[in-house]
């Protein structure tokens, strides 16, 4: 019973209420770095990792803030933790894979201002998830973000080979594709059997 | 473009730039998350636009007045802290005024913190310009953002629900286009707006090239 619940939270965050396509979190990198499948995969992995750490940290901070009765500091402390986590990830990637560091470019520090991560922290607090629920939520959200990003990158790679009228080129086309993808993801609504 | 219309004062230009030429949403594609997420009804769009504008003005004001005291290395962190403070204020203010709207906007009010428009303006404008100009810039950008969310909100509520601010528009026989309220609709409407602006731009360029070739 309990494992089923964790599985459901995971599935819900990954597919049914996909972070990007149905909650509109993390649209900037979704439109920005979805040009190539390889970059998209790695970006997804980086975001998923930051999400995981941020979720753990947010859980701890939330309980601490309740303890000292200072919930109004919630937003500020979350964003500081996320910013430092991103800094950490940046240093790790720079050290182990300079090529990837270059490919991600400005979008790496911008993970800080990725609403998906702050959104995850806020959602898990709002829904008062316990420790393990938070973890499955974070893992699901990370997976969902990566899936959306990789699918989008795949479609955009194909689109480069097709002839598109000039007017539609660029962000307009990407948004239209995202709309269709979002409709497709609505098909997961029955999943989980609630 | 410094040479456009010498008659308009410089300040007016800063304001108008945000509203039209450098519109944060339609031209610069910033702050997409709130634009897509909260525009399923007109009232949500208005509250979001006003809240974002207020935070933008306050943070631009503070960043600009502190611009000579903030060390370069920690400027981004400082900006984020300033913005987060004002967003917390806005969050509590909305909660105090209308609990219902606060509920329907949910976490997206707090998410104003990570709206790239605000950090972007703090970094690229307020940190380099005087207080007065920064506030004007914030007003222009805020107005541009509000217009954009309203433009989306109106289309989505009217088509998707047949209502405007909750008032029924078309009578009972209207079949609402439910997709407009759903997430997919947000992408489609914004895509359509971008298409329209692309088309305008292309037409203008074509006309300009015809004119130059005529000379």
XYZ file of C-alpha atoms in Angstrom:
409
model
C 0.000 0.000 0.000
C 2.659 2.454 1.063
C 4.997 1.592 -1.802
C 2.105 2.054 -4.185
C 1.699 5.584 -2.918
C 5.353 6.424 -3.529
C 5.119 4.892 -6.975
C 2.067 7.018 -7.687
C 3.754 10.247 -6.625
C 6.709 9.329 -8.807
C 4.532 8.546 -11.820
C 2.393 11.594 -11.259
C 5.360 13.961 -11.296
C 7.041 12.222 -14.229
C 4.162 11.676 -16.628
C 0.642 12.594 -15.611
C 1.389 16.075 -14.343
C 4.623 16.419 -16.220
C 6.534 19.374 -14.807
C 7.227 20.989 -18.134
C 4.230 20.118 -20.251
C 1.429 20.447 -17.791
C 2.681 22.540 -14.876
C 4.743 24.879 -17.070
C 7.791 24.730 -14.876
C 11.197 25.070 -16.464
C 10.059 26.449 -19.791
C 13.183 28.567 -20.332
C 15.652 25.662 -20.624
C 12.933 23.659 -22.369
C 12.907 26.214 -25.194
C 16.587 27.105 -24.887
C 18.598 23.882 -24.716
C 16.330 21.530 -26.605
C 18.252 21.859 -29.854
C 20.259 18.630 -29.625
C 19.382 15.324 -27.984
C 22.790 14.910 -26.372
C 22.868 18.315 -24.694
C 19.259 17.885 -23.673
C 19.969 14.579 -21.953
C 22.844 15.993 -19.969
C 20.974 19.147 -19.094
C 18.138 16.950 -17.896
C 20.521 14.938 -15.749
C 22.032 18.090 -14.241
C 18.591 19.499 -13.428
C 17.432 16.177 -11.986
C 20.471 16.085 -9.718
C 19.942 19.650 -8.500
C 16.275 18.806 -7.958
C 17.158 15.827 -5.794
C 19.543 17.818 -3.575
C 17.195 20.799 -3.430
C 14.311 18.575 -2.424
C 16.280 17.061 0.457
C 17.462 20.484 1.549
C 13.985 21.981 1.289
C 12.586 19.219 3.465
C 15.165 19.930 6.158
C 14.767 23.694 5.949
C 11.014 23.502 6.120
C 11.115 21.534 9.355
C 13.729 23.860 10.785
C 11.664 26.927 9.927
C 8.595 25.409 11.572
C 10.732 24.739 14.617
C 11.818 28.353 14.958
C 8.469 29.637 13.681
C 9.854 31.661 10.780
C 7.994 30.405 7.739
C 8.168 33.808 6.082
C 11.838 33.035 5.443
C 10.870 29.987 3.379
C 11.257 31.518 -0.051
C 14.543 33.256 0.702
C 16.176 30.226 2.261
C 15.044 27.913 -0.552
C 16.470 30.129 -3.228
C 19.796 30.460 -1.414
C 20.098 26.691 -1.074
C 19.246 26.157 -4.723
C 21.755 28.778 -5.826
C 24.532 27.112 -3.850
C 23.606 23.649 -5.149
C 23.792 24.927 -8.698
C 27.180 26.430 -7.955
C 28.320 23.017 -6.715
C 27.026 21.210 -9.804
C 28.697 23.800 -11.984
C 32.052 23.155 -10.329
C 31.639 19.388 -10.653
C 30.746 19.535 -14.336
C 33.533 21.991 -15.081
C 36.012 19.641 -13.441
C 34.855 16.368 -15.013
C 33.548 17.400 -18.396
C 34.735 20.769 -19.737
C 33.083 19.992 -23.090
C 29.677 19.627 -21.513
C 30.346 22.754 -19.485
C 30.844 24.635 -22.721
C 27.807 23.110 -24.406
C 25.471 24.073 -21.582
C 26.929 27.565 -21.435
C 24.768 30.205 -19.842
C 21.994 27.717 -19.144
C 23.981 26.062 -16.386
C 24.012 29.019 -13.965
C 20.472 29.721 -15.101
C 19.344 26.475 -13.454
C 19.181 28.683 -10.377
C 16.340 30.614 -11.920
C 14.729 27.464 -13.274
C 11.249 27.521 -11.853
C 11.097 23.736 -11.939
C 13.460 23.475 -8.995
C 11.967 26.153 -6.792
C 8.543 24.921 -7.875
C 9.416 21.411 -6.741
C 10.535 22.671 -3.343
C 7.385 24.780 -2.939
C 5.008 22.061 -4.126
C 6.396 19.450 -1.789
C 6.045 21.887 1.098
C 2.509 22.875 0.087
C 1.428 19.253 -0.189
C 3.258 18.438 3.079
C 5.023 15.370 1.739
C 7.062 13.338 4.205
C 10.717 12.521 3.654
C 10.325 9.535 1.313
C 7.435 11.087 -0.548
C 9.645 14.121 -1.204
C 12.368 11.907 -2.590
C 10.056 10.067 -4.960
C 8.530 13.379 -5.992
C 11.945 14.842 -6.772
C 13.053 11.761 -8.719
C 9.825 11.731 -10.711
C 10.050 15.431 -11.483
C 13.655 15.082 -12.621
C 12.764 12.185 -14.871
C 9.743 14.036 -16.249
C 11.821 17.106 -17.030
C 14.451 15.004 -18.804
C 11.823 13.091 -20.803
C 10.158 16.282 -21.995
C 13.472 17.877 -22.890
C 14.746 14.839 -24.799
C 11.509 14.314 -26.745
C 11.498 17.978 -27.707
C 15.149 17.834 -28.769
C 14.431 14.759 -30.893
C 11.567 16.494 -32.674
C 13.598 19.622 -33.235
C 16.483 17.636 -34.713
C 14.056 16.155 -37.224
C 12.533 19.555 -37.934
C 15.876 20.885 -39.069
C 15.666 18.555 -42.037
C 12.207 19.622 -43.093
C 11.169 22.732 -44.936
C 9.414 25.227 -42.731
C 7.995 28.564 -43.858
C 10.075 31.483 -42.654
C 7.287 32.981 -40.581
C 6.950 29.920 -38.381
C 10.650 29.399 -37.719
C 12.021 29.711 -34.201
C 10.119 29.964 -30.972
C 6.658 29.949 -32.548
C 7.198 26.501 -34.033
C 8.728 25.170 -30.827
C 5.695 26.359 -28.875
C 3.290 24.736 -31.308
C 5.162 21.441 -31.024
C 5.128 21.814 -27.241
C 1.363 22.299 -27.379
C 0.898 19.074 -29.299
C 3.238 17.254 -26.918
C 1.294 18.598 -23.984
C -1.913 17.247 -25.498
C -0.235 13.894 -25.987
C 0.819 13.821 -22.341
C -2.791 14.395 -21.330
C -3.314 10.836 -22.492
C -1.483 9.671 -19.353
C -4.254 11.105 -17.216
C -5.859 7.721 -16.637
C -2.610 6.199 -15.462
C -2.297 5.302 -11.819
C -5.957 4.355 -11.680
C -7.413 6.953 -9.358
C 17.794 52.927 -31.950
C 18.826 56.372 -30.738
C 17.811 58.188 -33.905
C 14.105 57.312 -33.782
C 11.861 60.283 -33.172
C 13.949 63.047 -31.749
C 10.812 64.677 -30.433
C 10.041 62.025 -27.813
C 11.945 62.629 -24.621
C 14.437 60.013 -23.602
C 12.419 58.925 -20.595
C 9.354 58.209 -22.652
C 11.471 56.037 -24.883
C 12.699 53.927 -21.973
C 9.110 53.309 -20.983
C 7.837 52.516 -24.463
C 10.737 50.196 -25.153
C 9.495 47.828 -22.481
C 5.914 48.020 -23.639
C 6.443 47.383 -27.303
C 9.870 47.189 -28.932
C 11.550 45.020 -26.312
C 8.394 43.461 -24.923
C 9.711 40.946 -22.392
C 7.317 38.187 -23.400
C 6.673 38.507 -27.120
C 10.084 39.786 -28.198
C 12.591 38.614 -25.608
C 10.768 35.408 -24.610
C 11.468 35.883 -20.916
C 9.348 34.804 -17.999
C 7.557 32.104 -19.908
C 6.510 29.973 -16.951
C 4.017 32.388 -15.363
C 2.861 33.551 -18.785
C 1.797 30.045 -19.704
C 0.703 28.814 -16.312
C -1.597 31.466 -14.892
C -3.298 32.794 -17.998
C -6.244 30.405 -17.898
C -8.480 33.226 -16.696
C -8.462 37.008 -16.973
C -8.474 37.679 -13.240
C -5.445 35.424 -12.671
C -3.635 37.188 -15.494
C -4.368 40.632 -14.039
C -3.207 39.693 -10.540
C -0.080 38.071 -11.917
C 0.704 41.082 -14.099
C 0.199 43.582 -11.288
C 2.168 41.524 -8.754
C 5.074 41.063 -11.149
C 5.078 44.763 -12.026
C 5.094 45.737 -8.358
C 8.001 43.422 -7.565
C 9.825 44.655 -10.663
C 9.462 48.324 -9.690
C 10.497 47.778 -6.069
C 13.472 45.588 -6.898
C 14.675 47.885 -9.678
C 14.374 50.802 -7.268
C 16.373 49.115 -4.537
C 18.984 47.598 -6.838
C 19.507 50.924 -8.537
C 19.839 52.863 -5.303
C 22.281 50.305 -3.906
C 24.204 49.867 -7.139
C 27.345 51.598 -5.845
C 27.463 49.557 -2.644
C 26.972 46.024 -3.942
C 30.293 44.240 -4.602
C 30.502 42.832 -8.135
C 31.204 39.228 -7.092
C 28.070 38.749 -5.041
C 25.725 40.926 -7.066
C 23.527 38.139 -8.450
C 23.028 36.618 -4.996
C 22.187 40.052 -3.623
C 19.684 40.721 -6.398
C 17.982 37.385 -5.779
C 17.731 38.126 -2.065
C 16.215 41.541 -2.758
C 13.739 40.047 -5.212
C 12.831 37.186 -2.862
C 12.086 39.679 -0.101
C 9.696 41.677 -2.257
C 8.047 38.547 -3.599
C 7.397 37.368 -0.047
C 5.782 40.754 0.620
C 3.646 40.436 -2.520
C 2.692 36.878 -1.587
C 1.429 37.909 1.844
C -0.295 40.982 0.394
C -2.286 38.921 -2.119
C -3.168 36.434 0.592
C -4.502 39.290 2.710
C -6.556 40.818 -0.104
C -8.085 37.738 -1.673
C -7.598 34.226 -0.391
C -9.429 32.823 -3.400
C -7.076 34.320 -5.980
C -4.102 33.312 -3.850
C -5.324 29.747 -3.911
C -5.894 29.638 -7.660
C -2.453 31.103 -8.393
C -0.877 28.710 -5.926
C 2.886 28.447 -5.927
C 3.171 30.684 -8.959
C 3.220 33.849 -6.851
C 6.312 32.610 -5.038
C 7.716 31.613 -8.390
C 7.893 35.292 -9.389
C 11.321 35.077 -7.735
C 12.632 33.007 -10.593
C 10.980 35.090 -13.290
C 13.933 35.876 -15.532
C 12.498 39.292 -16.435
C 13.083 40.666 -12.941
C 16.614 39.381 -12.492
C 17.343 40.327 -16.095
C 16.269 43.944 -15.606
C 18.146 44.217 -12.309
C 21.331 42.958 -13.930
C 21.135 44.669 -17.305
C 19.435 47.950 -16.468
C 19.033 48.866 -12.800
C 22.642 48.089 -11.902
C 23.870 50.644 -14.432
C 21.303 53.441 -14.423
C 19.932 56.094 -12.123
C 17.012 55.405 -9.796
C 14.508 57.402 -11.840
C 15.369 55.695 -15.097
C 15.328 52.261 -13.466
C 11.846 52.788 -12.087
C 10.677 53.958 -15.516
C 12.241 50.915 -17.108
C 10.497 48.693 -14.557
C 7.185 50.421 -15.285
C 7.610 49.859 -19.005
C 8.668 46.237 -18.683
C 5.910 45.578 -16.145
C 3.328 47.125 -18.454
C 4.653 45.057 -21.348
C 4.447 41.894 -19.274
C 0.947 42.714 -18.034
C -0.269 43.392 -21.569
C 1.158 40.067 -22.693
C -0.414 37.973 -19.921
C -3.702 39.806 -20.433
C -3.579 39.154 -24.160
C -3.197 35.443 -23.443
C -5.645 35.408 -20.557
C -8.419 37.067 -22.538
C -8.114 34.711 -25.497
C -7.963 31.652 -23.273
C -10.862 32.552 -21.020
C -13.151 33.807 -23.790
C -12.563 30.839 -26.073
C -12.079 28.180 -23.448
C -14.845 29.081 -21.056
C -17.062 31.524 -22.946
C -16.709 34.075 -20.164
C -14.884 37.321 -19.495
C -13.954 37.965 -15.861
C -16.552 35.355 -14.963
C -19.409 36.950 -16.949
C -20.934 34.775 -19.616
C -20.469 36.241 -23.082
C -22.156 34.072 -25.646
C -25.206 32.614 -23.951
C -25.820 28.952 -23.224
C -25.470 27.589 -26.743
C -21.780 28.342 -26.904
C -19.597 25.250 -26.999
C -16.368 26.213 -25.225
C -13.066 25.144 -26.730
C -11.919 23.320 -23.622
C -8.402 22.847 -24.959
C -7.757 26.570 -24.475
C -8.028 26.243 -20.680
C -5.870 23.120 -20.643
C -2.064 23.315 -20.694
C -1.850 22.619 -24.421
C -3.931 25.697 -25.187
C -1.407 27.962 -23.486
C 1.331 26.789 -25.817
C -0.919 27.178 -28.859
C -2.098 30.690 -28.022
C 1.406 31.951 -27.263
C 2.663 30.252 -30.431
C -0.062 31.960 -32.434
C 0.855 35.365 -30.989
C 4.511 34.807 -31.859
C 3.479 33.813 -35.373
C 1.543 37.045 -35.680
C 4.519 39.123 -34.530
C 6.859 37.240 -36.865
C 4.480 37.968 -39.707
C 4.334 41.680 -38.811
C 8.108 41.845 -38.661
C 8.545 40.067 -41.951
C 6.025 42.308 -43.667
C 7.772 45.389 -42.334
C 11.133 44.136 -43.547
C 9.722 43.362 -46.953
C 8.288 46.843 -47.219
C 11.567 48.371 -46.123
C 13.492 46.397 -48.730
C 11.013 47.409 -51.435
C 11.406 51.045 -50.428
C 15.193 50.914 -50.488
C 15.231 49.159 -53.851
C 12.869 51.805 -55.227
C 15.334 54.502 -54.274
